[in-house]
Short mmCIF file of C-alpha atoms in Angstrom, two decimals:
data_model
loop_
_atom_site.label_atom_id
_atom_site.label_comp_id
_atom_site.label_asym_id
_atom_site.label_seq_id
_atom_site.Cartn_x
_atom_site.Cartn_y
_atom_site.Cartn_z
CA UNK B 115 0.00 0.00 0.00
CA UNK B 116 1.23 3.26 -0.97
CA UNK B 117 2.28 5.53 1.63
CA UNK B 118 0.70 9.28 2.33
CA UNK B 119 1.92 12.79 2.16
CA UNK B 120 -0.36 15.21 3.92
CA UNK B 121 -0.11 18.88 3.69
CA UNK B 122 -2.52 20.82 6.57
CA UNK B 123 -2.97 24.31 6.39
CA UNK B 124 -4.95 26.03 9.09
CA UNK B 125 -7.35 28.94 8.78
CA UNK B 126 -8.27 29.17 12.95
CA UNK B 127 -11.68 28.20 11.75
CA UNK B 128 -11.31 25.18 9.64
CA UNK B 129 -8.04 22.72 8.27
CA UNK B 130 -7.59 22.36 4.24
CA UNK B 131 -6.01 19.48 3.83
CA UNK B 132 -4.06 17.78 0.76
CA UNK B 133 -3.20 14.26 -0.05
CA UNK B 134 -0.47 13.35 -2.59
CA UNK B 135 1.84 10.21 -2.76
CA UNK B 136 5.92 10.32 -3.17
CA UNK B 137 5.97 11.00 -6.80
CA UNK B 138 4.36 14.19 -6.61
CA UNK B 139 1.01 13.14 -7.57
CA UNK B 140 -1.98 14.81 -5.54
CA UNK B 141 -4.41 12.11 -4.81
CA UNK B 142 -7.26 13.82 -3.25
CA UNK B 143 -7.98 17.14 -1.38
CA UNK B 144 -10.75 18.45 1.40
CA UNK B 145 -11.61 20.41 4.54
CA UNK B 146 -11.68 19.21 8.27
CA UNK B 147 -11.91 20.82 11.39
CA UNK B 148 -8.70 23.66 12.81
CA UNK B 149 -6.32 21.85 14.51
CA UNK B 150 -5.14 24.87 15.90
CA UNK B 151 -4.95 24.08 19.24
CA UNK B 152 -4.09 27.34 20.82
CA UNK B 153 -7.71 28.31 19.68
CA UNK B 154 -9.83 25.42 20.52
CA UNK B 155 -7.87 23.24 22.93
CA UNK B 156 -5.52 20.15 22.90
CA UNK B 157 -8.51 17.91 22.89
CA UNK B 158 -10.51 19.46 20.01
CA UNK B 159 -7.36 19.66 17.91
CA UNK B 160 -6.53 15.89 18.33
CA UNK B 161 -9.88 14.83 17.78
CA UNK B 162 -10.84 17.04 14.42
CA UNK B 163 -6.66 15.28 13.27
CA UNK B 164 -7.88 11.98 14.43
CA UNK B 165 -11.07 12.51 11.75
CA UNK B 166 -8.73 13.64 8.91
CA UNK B 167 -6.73 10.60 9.05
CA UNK B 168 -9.30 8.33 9.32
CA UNK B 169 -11.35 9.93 6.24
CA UNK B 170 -7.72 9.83 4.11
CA UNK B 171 -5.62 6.87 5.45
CA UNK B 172 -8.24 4.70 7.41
CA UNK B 173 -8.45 3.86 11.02
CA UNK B 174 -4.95 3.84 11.69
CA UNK B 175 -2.14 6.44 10.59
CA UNK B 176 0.05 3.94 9.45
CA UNK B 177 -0.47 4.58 6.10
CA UNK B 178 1.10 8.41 6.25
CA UNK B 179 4.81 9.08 5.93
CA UNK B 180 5.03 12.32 6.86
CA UNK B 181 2.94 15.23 7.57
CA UNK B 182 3.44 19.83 7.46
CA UNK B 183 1.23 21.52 9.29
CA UNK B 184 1.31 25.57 8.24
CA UNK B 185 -0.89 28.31 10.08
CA UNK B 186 -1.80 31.43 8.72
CA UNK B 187 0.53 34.61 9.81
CA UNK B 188 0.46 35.42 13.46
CA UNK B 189 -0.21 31.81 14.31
CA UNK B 190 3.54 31.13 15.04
CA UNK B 191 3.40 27.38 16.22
CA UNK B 192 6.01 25.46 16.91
CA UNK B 193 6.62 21.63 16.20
CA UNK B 194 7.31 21.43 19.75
CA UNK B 195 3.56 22.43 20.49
CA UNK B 196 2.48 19.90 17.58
CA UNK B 197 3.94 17.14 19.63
CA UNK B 198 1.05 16.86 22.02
CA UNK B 199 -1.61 16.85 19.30
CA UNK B 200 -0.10 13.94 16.84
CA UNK B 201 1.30 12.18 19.44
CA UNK B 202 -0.29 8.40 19.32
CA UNK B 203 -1.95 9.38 15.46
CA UNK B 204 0.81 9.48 13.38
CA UNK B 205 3.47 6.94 14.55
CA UNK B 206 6.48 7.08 13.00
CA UNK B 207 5.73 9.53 10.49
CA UNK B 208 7.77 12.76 10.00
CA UNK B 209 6.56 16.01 11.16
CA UNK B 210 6.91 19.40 10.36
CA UNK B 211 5.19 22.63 10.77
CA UNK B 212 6.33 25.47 8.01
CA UNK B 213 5.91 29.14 7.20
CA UNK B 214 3.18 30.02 6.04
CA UNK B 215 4.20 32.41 3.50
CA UNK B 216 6.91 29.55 1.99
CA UNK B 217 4.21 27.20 1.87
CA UNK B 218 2.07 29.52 0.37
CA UNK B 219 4.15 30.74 -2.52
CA UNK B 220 5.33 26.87 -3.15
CA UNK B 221 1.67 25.75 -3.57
CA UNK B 222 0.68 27.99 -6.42
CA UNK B 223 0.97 25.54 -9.77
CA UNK B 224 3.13 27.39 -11.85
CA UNK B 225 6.84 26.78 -12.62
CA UNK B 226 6.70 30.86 -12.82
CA UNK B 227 7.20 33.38 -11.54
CA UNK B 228 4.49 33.97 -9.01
CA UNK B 229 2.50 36.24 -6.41
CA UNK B 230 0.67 34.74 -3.69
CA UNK B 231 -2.22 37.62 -2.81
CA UNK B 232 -3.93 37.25 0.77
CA UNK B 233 -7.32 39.16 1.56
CA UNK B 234 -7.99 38.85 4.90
CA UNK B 235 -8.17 41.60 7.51
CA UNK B 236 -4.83 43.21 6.46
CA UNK B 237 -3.60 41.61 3.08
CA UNK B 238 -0.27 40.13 2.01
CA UNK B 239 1.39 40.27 -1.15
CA UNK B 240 4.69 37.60 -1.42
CA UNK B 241 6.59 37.45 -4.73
CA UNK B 242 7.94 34.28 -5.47
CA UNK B 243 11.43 34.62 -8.25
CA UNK B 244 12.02 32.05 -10.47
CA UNK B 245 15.29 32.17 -8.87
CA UNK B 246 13.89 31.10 -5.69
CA UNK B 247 13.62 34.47 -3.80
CA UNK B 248 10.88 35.58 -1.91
CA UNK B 249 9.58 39.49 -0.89
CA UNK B 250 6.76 40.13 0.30
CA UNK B 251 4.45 43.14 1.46
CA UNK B 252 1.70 43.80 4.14
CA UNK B 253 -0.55 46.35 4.85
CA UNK B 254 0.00 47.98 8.23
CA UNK B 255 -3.87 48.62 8.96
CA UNK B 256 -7.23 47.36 7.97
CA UNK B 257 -8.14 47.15 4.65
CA UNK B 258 -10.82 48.69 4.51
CA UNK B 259 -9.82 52.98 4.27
CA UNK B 260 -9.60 54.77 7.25
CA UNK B 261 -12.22 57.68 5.90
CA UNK B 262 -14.64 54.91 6.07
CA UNK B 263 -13.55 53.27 9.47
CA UNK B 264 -16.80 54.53 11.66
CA UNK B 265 -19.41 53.33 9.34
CA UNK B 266 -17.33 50.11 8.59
CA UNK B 267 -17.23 49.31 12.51
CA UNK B 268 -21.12 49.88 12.70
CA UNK B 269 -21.54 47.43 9.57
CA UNK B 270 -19.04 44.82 10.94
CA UNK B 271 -20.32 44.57 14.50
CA UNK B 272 -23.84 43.73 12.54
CA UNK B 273 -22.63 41.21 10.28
CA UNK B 274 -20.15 39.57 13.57
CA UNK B 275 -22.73 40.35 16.19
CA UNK B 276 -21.94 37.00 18.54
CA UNK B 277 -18.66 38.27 18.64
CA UNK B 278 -17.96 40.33 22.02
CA UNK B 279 -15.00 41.57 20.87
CA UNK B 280 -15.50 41.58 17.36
CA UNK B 281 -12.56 43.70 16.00
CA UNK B 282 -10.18 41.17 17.70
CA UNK B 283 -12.06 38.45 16.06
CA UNK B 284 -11.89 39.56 12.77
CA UNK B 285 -8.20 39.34 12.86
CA UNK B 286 -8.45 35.40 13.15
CA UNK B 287 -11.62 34.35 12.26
CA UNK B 288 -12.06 33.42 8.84
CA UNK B 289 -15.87 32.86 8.95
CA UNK B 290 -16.81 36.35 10.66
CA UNK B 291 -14.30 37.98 7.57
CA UNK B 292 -16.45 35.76 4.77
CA UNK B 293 -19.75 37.07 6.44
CA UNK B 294 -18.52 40.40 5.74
CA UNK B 295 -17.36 40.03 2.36
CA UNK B 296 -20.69 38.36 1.39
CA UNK B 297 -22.65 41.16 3.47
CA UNK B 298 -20.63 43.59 1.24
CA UNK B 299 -22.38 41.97 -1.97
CA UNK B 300 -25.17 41.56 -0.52
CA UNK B 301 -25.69 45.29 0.12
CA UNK B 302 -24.03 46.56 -3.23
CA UNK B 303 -26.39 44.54 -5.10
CA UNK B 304 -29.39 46.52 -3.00
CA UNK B 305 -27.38 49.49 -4.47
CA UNK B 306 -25.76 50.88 -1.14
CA UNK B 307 -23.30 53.03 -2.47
CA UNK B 308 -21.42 53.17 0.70
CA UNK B 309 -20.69 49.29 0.31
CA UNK B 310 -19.31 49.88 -3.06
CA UNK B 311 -17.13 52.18 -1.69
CA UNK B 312 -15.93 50.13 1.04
CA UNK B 313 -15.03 47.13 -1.79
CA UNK B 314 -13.33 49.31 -3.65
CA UNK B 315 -11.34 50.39 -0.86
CA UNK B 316 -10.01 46.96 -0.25
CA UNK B 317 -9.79 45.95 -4.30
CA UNK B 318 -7.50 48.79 -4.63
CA UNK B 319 -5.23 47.94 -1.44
CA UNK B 320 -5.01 44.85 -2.55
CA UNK B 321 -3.78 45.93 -5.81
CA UNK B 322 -1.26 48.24 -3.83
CA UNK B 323 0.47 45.62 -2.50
CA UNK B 324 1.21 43.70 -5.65
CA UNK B 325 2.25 46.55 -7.32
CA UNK B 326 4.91 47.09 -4.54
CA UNK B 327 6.11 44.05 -5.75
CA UNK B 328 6.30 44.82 -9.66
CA UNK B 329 9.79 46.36 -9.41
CA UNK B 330 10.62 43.10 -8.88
CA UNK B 331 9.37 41.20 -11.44
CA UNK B 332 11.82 39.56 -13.57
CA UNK B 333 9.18 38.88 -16.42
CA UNK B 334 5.96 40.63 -18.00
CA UNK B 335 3.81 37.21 -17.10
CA UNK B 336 3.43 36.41 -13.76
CA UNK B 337 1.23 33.99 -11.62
CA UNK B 338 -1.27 35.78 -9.47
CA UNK B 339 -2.75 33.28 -7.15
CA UNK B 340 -5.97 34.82 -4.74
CA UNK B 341 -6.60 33.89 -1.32
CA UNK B 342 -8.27 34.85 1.53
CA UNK B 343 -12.04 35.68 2.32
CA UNK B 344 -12.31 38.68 1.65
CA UNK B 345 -11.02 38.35 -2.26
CA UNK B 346 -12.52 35.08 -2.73
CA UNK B 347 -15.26 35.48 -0.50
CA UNK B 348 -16.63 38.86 -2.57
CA UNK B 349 -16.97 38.71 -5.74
CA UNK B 350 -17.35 42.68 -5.94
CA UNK B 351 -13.86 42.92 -4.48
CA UNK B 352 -12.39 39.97 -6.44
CA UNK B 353 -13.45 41.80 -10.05
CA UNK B 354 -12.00 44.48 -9.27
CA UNK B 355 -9.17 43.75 -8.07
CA UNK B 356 -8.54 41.14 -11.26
CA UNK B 357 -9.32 44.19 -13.59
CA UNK B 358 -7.49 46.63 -12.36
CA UNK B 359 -4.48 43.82 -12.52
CA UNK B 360 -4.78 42.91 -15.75
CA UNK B 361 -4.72 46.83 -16.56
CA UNK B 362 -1.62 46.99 -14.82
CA UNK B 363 0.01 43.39 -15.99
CA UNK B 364 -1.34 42.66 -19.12
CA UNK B 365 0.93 39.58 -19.54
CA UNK B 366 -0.45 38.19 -15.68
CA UNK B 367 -1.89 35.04 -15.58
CA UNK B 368 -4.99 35.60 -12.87
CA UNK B 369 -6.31 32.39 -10.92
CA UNK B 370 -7.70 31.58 -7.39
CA UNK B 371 -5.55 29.73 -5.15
CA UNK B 372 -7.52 28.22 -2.32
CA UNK B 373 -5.52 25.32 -1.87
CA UNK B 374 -2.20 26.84 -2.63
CA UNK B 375 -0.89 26.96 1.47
CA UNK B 376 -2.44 23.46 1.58
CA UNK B 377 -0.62 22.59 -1.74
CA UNK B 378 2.57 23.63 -0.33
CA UNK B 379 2.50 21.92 2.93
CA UNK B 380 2.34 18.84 0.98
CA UNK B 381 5.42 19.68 -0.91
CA UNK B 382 7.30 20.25 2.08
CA UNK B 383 5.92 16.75 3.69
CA UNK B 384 8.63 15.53 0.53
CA UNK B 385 11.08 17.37 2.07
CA UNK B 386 10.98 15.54 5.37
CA UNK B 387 12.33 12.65 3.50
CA UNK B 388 14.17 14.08 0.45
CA UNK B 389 17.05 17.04 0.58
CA UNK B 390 15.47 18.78 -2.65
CA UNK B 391 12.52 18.13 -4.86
CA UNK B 392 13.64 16.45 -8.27
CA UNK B 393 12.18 18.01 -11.62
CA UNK B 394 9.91 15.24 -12.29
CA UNK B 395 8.19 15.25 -9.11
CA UNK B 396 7.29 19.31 -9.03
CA UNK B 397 6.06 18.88 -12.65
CA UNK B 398 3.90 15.58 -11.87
CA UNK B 399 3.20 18.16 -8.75
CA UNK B 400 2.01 20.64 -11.13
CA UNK B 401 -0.02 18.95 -14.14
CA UNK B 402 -1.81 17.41 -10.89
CA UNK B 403 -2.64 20.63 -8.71
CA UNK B 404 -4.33 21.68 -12.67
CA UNK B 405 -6.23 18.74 -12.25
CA UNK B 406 -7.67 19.20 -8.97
CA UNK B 407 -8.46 23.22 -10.01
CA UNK B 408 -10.25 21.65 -13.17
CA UNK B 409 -12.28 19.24 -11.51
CA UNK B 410 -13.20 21.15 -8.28
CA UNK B 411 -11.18 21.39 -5.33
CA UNK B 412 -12.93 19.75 -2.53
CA UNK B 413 -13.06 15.84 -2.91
CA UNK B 414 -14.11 15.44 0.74
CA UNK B 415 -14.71 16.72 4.25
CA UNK B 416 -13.80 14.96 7.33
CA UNK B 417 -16.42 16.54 9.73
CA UNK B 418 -15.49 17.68 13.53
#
């Protein structure tokens, strides 16, 4: 029986997870519950693990050779902490939990150069060379523009109402930011002006950050990958932000990524066992990951 790579990325609210053997090959993909333990406790975290390697390797764990575990930026955990969580799962596989911008960047399906664009409550922008260097960019407040900050804290603490401290929880709660980007379609489609505004706001921040980046670019046809709710979660903001990208780099290839941090934790899982990744194994990596994107990207979901 073949054995099991497993790439994990966590969102704080829910675990995308990719399968793939050692050739390169991704064999199936899906969602489970966050195993980010710092969040929702030891116990919780072992038990929504225990269900995502019982829906992809059976009962036991025997089956999986190694395992990364990446967690989106501020969520700095250690393997150390891991320990306590696959401990008794996963015997003798190999660990290892990686940066979440590497992973990211890695798990985009291009041999390209590519740029890895995060919406979420501040937005990152990370530039991956075809010489293997890596810059990225941040936005230092919200995304939303500060002329519009009052009526955009009335609007949020609507749409994240169980929240009691809802600005906090917007900075790690994936959910509460995808209510808000649907809320903002929701509203411009009523023909709330105000809403427009506030997409527009982000679109263009967005765009910001990756042209920060275009100094950089060594060639006129990028990869743009999009994550993150609020770009994928609003198709307002997501439009816009694509047009005013392709104005900008007409030569950009333009796709959604919401698997690539998943995508690259699996390709690090190879690198527990093998110093580099040979040729043939990042381009079975790649005509695969254009599989899964063709055919859907969810194949299952191991519930919590």
């Amino acid at each position: 029986m073949d054995q099991l790579f497993l790439g994990i990325a966590d969102t704080n609210y829910c675990a995308f997870i990719v399968v793939g053997d050692s050739s390169g090959e991704i064999l199936s993909t899906g969602v489970g519950g966050s195993i980010n333990h710092r969040r929702w406790g030891i116990k919780q975290a072992r038990r929504n693990l225990q269900t995502i390697i019982e829906t992809v390797g059976g009962e036991s764990g025997s089956r999986i050779a190694a395992a990364c575990f990446t967690y989106i930026k501020g969520q700095l955990v250690t393997k150390q902490e891991m320990l306590p969580i696959v401990t008794g799962l996963m015997e003798g596989a190999a660990v290892q939990v990686a940066d979440f911008a590497t992973t990211a960047a890695l798990g985009i399906h291009s041999p390209k150069e590519r740029v890895f664009l995060m919406g979420d409550h501040l937005g990152l922008a990370i530039l991956q060379s075809e010489g293997g260097q890596r810059h990225e960019v941040r936005c230092g407040e919200p995304l939303w523009n500060n002329t519009r900050r009052r009526e955009a804290d009335v609007m949020l603490q609507g749409v994240c109402s169980v929240c009691q401290e809802w600005e906090e929880d917007l900075r790690g709660n994936e959910r509460c930011l995808l209510d808000v980007a649907q809320s903002l379609d929701s509203l411009i489609e009523e023909g709330d002006y105000w809403a427009l505004g506030v997409a527009c706001d982000i679109a263009c921040n967005l765009v910001r950050l990756v042209g920060k980046l275009g100094n950089r670019f060594s060639r006129p046809d990028p990869v743009i990958g999009f994550y993150g709710p609020l770009l994928l979660g609003s198709e307002t903001i997501r439009q816009r932000v694509q047009y005013l990208l392709e104005i900008l780099f007409p030569g950009a290839e333009v796709m959604d990524t919401p698997l690539a941090p998943a995508k690259g934790a699996y390709l690090s899982s190879l690198l527990t066992r093998k110093k580099e990744l040979k040729q043939e194994v990042l381009t079975t990596f790649y005509n695969s990951a254009h599989s899964v994107m063709q055919r859907g990207w969810l194949d299952f979901v191991a519930d919590n």
